mmCIF file with all atom_site columns, C-alpha atoms in Angstrom:
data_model
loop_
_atom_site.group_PDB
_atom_site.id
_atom_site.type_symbol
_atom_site.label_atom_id
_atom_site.label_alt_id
_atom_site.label_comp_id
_atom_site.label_asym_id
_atom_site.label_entity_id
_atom_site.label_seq_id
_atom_site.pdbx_PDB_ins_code
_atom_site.Cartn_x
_atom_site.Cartn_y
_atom_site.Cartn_z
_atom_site.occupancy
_atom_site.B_iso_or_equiv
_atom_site.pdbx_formal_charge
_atom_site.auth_seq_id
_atom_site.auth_comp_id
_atom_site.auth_asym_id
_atom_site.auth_atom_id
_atom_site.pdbx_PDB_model_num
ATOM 1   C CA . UNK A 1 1   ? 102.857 83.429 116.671 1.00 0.00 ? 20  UNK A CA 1
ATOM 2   C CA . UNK A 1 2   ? 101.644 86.343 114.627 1.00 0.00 ? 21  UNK A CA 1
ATOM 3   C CA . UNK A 1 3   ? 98.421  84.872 113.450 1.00 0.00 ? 22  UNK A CA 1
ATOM 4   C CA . UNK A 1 4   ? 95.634  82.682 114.860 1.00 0.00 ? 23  UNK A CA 1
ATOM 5   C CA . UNK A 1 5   ? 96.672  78.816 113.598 1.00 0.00 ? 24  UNK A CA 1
ATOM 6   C CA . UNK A 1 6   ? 93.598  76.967 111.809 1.00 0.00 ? 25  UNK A CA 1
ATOM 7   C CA . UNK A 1 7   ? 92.629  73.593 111.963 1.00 0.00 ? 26  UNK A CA 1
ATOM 8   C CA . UNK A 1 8   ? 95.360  72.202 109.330 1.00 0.00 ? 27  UNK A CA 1
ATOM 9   C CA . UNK A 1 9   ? 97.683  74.178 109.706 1.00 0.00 ? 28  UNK A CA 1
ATOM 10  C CA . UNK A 1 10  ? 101.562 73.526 110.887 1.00 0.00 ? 29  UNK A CA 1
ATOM 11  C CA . UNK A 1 11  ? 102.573 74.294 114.750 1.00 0.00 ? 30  UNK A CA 1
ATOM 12  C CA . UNK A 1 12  ? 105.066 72.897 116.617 1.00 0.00 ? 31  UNK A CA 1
ATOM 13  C CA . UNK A 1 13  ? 103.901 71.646 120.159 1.00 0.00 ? 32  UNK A CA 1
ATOM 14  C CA . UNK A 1 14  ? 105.401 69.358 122.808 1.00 0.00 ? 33  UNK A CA 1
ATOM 15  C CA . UNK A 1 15  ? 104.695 65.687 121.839 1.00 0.00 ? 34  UNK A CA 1
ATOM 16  C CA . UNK A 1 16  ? 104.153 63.224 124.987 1.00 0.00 ? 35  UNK A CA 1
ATOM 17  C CA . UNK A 1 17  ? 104.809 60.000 122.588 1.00 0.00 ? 36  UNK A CA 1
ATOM 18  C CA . UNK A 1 18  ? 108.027 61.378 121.356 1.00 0.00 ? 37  UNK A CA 1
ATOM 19  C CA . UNK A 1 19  ? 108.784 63.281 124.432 1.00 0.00 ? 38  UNK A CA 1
ATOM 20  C CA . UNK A 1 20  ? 110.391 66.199 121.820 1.00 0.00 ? 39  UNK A CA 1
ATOM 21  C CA . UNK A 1 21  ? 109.359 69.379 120.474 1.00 0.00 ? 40  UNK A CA 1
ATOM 22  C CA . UNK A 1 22  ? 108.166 68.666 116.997 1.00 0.00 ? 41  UNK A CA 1
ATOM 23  C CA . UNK A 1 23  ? 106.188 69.836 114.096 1.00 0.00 ? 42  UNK A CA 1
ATOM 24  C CA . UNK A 1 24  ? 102.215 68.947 114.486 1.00 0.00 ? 43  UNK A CA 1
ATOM 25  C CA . UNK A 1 25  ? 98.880  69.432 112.446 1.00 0.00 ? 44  UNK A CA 1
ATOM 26  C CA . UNK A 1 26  ? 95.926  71.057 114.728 1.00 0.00 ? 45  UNK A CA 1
ATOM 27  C CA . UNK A 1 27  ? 93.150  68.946 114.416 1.00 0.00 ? 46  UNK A CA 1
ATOM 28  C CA . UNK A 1 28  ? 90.604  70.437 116.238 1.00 0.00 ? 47  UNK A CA 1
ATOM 29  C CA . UNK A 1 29  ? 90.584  73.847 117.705 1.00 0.00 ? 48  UNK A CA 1
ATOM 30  C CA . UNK A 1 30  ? 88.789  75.666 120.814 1.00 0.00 ? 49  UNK A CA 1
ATOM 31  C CA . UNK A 1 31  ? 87.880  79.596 120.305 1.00 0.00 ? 50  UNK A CA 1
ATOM 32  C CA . UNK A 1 32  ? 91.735  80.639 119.119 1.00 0.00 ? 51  UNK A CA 1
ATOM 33  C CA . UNK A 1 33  ? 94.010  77.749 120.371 1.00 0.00 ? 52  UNK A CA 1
ATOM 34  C CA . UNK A 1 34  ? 94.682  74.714 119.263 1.00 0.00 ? 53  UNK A CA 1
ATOM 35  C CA . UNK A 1 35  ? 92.676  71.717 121.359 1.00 0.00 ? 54  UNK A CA 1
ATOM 36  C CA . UNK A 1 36  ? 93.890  68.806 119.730 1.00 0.00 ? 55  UNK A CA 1
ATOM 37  C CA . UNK A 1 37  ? 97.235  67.779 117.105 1.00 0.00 ? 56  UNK A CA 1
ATOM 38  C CA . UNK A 1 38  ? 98.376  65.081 115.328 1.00 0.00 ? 57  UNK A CA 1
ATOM 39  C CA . UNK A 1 39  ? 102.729 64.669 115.503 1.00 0.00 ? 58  UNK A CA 1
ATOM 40  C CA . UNK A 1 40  ? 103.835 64.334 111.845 1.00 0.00 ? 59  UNK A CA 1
ATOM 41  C CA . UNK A 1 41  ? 106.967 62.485 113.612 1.00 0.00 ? 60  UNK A CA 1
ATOM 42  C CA . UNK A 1 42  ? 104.739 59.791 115.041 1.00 0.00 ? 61  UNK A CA 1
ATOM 43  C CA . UNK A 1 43  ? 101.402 60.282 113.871 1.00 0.00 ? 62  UNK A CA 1
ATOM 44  C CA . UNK A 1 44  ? 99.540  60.182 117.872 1.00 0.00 ? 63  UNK A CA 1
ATOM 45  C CA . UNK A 1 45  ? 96.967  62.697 118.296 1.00 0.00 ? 64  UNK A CA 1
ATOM 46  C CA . UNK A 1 46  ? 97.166  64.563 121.728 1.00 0.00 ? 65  UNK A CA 1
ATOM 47  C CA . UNK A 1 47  ? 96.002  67.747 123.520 1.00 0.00 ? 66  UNK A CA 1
ATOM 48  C CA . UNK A 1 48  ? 98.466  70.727 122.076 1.00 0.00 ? 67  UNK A CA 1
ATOM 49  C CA . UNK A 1 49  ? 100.972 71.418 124.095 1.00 0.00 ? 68  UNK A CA 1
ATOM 50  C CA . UNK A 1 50  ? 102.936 75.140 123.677 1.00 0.00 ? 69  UNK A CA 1
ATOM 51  C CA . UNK A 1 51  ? 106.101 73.313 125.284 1.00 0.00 ? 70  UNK A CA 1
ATOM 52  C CA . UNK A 1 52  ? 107.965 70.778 127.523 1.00 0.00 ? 71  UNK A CA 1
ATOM 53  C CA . UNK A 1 53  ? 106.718 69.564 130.959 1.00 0.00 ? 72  UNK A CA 1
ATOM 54  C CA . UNK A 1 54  ? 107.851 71.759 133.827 1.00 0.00 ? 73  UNK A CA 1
ATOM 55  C CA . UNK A 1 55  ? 108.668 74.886 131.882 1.00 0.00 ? 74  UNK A CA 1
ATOM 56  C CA . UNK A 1 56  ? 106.555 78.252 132.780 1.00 0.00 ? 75  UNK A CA 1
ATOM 57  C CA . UNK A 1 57  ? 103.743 79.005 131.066 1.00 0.00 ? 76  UNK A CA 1
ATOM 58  C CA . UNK A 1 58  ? 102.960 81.940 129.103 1.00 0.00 ? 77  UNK A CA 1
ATOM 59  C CA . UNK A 1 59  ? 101.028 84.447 130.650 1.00 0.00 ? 78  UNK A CA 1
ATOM 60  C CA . UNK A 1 60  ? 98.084  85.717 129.448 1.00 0.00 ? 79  UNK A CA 1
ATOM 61  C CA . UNK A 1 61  ? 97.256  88.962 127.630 1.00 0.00 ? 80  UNK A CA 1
ATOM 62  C CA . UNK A 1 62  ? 97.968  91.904 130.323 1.00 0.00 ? 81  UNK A CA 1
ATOM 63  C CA . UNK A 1 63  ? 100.310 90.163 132.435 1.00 0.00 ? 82  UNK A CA 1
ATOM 64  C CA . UNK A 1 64  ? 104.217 90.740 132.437 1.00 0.00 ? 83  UNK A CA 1
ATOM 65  C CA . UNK A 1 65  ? 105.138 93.378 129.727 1.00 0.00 ? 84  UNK A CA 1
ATOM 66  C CA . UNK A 1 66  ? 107.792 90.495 129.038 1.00 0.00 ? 85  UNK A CA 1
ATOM 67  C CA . UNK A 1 67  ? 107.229 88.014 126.314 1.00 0.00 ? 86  UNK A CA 1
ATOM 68  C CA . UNK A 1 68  ? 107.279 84.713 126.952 1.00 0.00 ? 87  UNK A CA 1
ATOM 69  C CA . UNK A 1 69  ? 110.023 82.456 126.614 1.00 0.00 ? 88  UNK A CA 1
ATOM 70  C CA . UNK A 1 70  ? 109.299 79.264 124.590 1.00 0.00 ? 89  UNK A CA 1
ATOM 71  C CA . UNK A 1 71  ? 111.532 76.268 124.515 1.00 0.00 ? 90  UNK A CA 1
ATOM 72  C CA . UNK A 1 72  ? 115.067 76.430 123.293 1.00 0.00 ? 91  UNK A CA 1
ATOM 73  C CA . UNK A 1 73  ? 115.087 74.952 119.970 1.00 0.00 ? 92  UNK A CA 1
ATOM 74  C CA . UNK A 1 74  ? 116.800 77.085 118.165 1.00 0.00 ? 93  UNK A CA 1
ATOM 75  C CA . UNK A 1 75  ? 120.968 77.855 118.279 1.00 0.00 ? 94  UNK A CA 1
ATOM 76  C CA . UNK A 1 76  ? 122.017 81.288 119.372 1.00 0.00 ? 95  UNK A CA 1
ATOM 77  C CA . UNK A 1 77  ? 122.509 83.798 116.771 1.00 0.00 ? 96  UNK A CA 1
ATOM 78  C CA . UNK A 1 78  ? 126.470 84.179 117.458 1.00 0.00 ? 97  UNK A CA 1
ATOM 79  C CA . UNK A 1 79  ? 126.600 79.850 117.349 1.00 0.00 ? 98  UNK A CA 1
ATOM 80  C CA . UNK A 1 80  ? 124.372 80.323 113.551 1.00 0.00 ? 99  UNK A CA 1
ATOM 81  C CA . UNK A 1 81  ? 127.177 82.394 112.619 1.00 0.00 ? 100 UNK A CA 1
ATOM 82  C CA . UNK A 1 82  ? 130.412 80.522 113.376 1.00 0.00 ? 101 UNK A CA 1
ATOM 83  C CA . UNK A 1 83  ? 129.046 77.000 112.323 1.00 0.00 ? 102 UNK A CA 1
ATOM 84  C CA . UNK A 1 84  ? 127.768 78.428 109.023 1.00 0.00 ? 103 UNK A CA 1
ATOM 85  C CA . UNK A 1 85  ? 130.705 80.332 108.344 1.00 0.00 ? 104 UNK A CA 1
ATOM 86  C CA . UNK A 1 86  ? 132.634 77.101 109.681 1.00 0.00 ? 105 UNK A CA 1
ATOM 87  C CA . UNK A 1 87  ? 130.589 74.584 107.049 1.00 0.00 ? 106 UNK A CA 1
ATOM 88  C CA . UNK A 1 88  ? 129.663 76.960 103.890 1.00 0.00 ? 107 UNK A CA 1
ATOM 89  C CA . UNK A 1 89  ? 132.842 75.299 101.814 1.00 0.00 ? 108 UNK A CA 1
ATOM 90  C CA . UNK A 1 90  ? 131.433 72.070 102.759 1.00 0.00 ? 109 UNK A CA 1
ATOM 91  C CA . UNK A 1 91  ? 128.042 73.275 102.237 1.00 0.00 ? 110 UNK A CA 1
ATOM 92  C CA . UNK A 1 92  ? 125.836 70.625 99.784  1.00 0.00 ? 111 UNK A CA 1
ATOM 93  C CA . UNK A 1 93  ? 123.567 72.729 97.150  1.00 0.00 ? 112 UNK A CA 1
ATOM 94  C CA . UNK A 1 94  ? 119.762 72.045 98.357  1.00 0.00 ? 113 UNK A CA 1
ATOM 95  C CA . UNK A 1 95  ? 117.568 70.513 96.615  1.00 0.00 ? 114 UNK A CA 1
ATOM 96  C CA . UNK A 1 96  ? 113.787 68.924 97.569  1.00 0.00 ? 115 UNK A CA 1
ATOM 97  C CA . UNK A 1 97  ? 114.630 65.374 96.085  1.00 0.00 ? 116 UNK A CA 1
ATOM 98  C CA . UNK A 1 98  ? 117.715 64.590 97.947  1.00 0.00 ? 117 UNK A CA 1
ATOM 99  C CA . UNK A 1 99  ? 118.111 63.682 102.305 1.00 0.00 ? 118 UNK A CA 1
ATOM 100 C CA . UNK A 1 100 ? 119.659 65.674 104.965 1.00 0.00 ? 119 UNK A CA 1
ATOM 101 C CA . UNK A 1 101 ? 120.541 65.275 108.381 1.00 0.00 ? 120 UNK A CA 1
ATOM 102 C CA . UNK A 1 102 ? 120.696 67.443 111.247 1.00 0.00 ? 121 UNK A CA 1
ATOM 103 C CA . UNK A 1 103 ? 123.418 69.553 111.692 1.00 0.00 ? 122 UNK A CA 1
ATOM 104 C CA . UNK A 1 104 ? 124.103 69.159 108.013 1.00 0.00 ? 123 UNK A CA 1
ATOM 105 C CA . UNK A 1 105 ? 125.366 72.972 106.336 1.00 0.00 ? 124 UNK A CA 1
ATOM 106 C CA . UNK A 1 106 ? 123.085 73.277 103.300 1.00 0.00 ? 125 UNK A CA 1
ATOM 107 C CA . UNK A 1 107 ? 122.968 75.751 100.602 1.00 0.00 ? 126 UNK A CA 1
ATOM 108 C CA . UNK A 1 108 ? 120.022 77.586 99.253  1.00 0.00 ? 127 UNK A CA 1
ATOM 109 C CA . UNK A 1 109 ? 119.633 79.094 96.140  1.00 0.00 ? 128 UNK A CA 1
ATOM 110 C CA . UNK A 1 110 ? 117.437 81.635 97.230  1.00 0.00 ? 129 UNK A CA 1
ATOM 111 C CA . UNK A 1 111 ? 117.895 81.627 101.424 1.00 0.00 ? 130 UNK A CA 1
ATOM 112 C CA . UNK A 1 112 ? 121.647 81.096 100.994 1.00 0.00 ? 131 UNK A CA 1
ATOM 113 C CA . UNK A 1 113 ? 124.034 78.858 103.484 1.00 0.00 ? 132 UNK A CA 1
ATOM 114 C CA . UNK A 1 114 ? 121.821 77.115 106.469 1.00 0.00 ? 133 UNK A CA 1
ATOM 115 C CA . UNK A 1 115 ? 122.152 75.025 109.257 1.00 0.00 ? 134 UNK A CA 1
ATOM 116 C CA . UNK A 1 116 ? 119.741 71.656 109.286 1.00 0.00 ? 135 UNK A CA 1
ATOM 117 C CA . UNK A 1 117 ? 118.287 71.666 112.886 1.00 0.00 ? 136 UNK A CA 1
ATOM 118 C CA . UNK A 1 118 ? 115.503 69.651 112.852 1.00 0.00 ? 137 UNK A CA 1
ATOM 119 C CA . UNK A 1 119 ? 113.859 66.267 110.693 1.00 0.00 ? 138 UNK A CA 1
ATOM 120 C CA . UNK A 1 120 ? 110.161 66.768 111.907 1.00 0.00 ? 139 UNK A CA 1
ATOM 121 C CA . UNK A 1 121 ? 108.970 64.254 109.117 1.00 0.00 ? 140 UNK A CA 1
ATOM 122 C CA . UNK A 1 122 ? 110.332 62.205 106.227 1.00 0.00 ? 141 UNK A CA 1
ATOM 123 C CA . UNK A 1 123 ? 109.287 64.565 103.758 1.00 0.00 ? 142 UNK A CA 1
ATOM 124 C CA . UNK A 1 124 ? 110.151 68.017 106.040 1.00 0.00 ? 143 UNK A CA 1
ATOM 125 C CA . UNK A 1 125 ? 113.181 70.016 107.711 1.00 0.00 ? 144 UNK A CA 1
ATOM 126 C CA . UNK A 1 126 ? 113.990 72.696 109.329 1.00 0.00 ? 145 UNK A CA 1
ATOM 127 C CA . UNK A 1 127 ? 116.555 74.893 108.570 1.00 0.00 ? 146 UNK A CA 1
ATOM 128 C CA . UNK A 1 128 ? 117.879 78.418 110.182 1.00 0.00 ? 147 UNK A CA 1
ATOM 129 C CA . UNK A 1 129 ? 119.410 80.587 107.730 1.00 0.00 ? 148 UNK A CA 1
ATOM 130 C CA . UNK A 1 130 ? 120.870 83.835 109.225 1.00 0.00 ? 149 UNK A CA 1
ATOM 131 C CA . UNK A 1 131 ? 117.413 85.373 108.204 1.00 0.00 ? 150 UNK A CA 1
ATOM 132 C CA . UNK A 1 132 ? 115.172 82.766 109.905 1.00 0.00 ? 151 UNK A CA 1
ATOM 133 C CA . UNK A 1 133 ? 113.997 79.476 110.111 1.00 0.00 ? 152 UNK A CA 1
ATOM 134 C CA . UNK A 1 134 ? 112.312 78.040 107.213 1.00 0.00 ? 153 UNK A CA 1
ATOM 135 C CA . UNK A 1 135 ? 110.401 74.503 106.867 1.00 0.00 ? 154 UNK A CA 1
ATOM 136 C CA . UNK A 1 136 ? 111.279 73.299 103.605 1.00 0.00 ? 155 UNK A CA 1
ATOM 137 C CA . UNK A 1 137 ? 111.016 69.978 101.759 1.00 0.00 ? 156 UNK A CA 1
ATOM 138 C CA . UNK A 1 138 ? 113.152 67.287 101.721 1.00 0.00 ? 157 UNK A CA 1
ATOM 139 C CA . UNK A 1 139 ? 113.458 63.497 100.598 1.00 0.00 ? 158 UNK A CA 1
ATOM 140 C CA . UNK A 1 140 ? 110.693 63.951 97.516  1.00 0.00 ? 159 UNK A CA 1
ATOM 141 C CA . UNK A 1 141 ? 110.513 61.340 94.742  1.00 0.00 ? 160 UNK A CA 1
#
């Protein structure tokens, strides 16, 4: 993360109703981390979790030079590339009002072509463009 999150804000964390990584609202913070969330999938409020039982921990500041791995959400760059290249002619133009599913190609008028990875709530997805992942809007009336 490349800021402190605030109490409001969007993070994803490890939800233990779903039992998925998914996008949460902190609720309640302690010094600089998140305490508490509340999963915008299923609306239970928990203690945050950074990921999935059983995976290592990040280590704290002046441990291992290496950064922390968190969990494997996201496809590799070289898969990005082959199934947007594969779906861009099939590619439906975004736009906030309408649905998507994941693994749906969409296209972006500003982002350009992206690959629908995640639903985190009826109103939100998340998409990776070749750029980055973005949270944008979906499923508005």
């Amino acid at each position: 993360m490349s800021s402190t999150p605030k109490v409001c804000a969007d993070i994803e964390s490890y939800c233990t109703a779903c039992r998925l990584m998914t996008w949460h609202v902190v609720v309640a913070m302690v010094g600089q981390k998140p305490a508490k969330v509340e999963c915008h999938r299923c609306h239970k409020q928990h203690a945050f979790r950074a990921g999935p039982p059983g995976e290592p921990k990040p280590r704290a500041a002046g441990g291992s030079r290496k950064a922390a791995a968190g969990p494997k959400t996201d496809p590799r760059p070289s898969q990005l590339d082959e199934r947007l290249s594969a779906g861009a002619s099939l590619a439906r133009t975004y736009t906030p009002r309408d649905r998507f599913v994941v693994d749906e190609v969409i296209q972006h008028p500003t982002f350009g072509t992206g690959l629908v990875t995640a639903i985190p709530a009826a109103t939100k997805m998340e998409v990776h463009f070749r750029e980055g992942k973005k949270l944008l809007a979906c499923g508005m009336t």
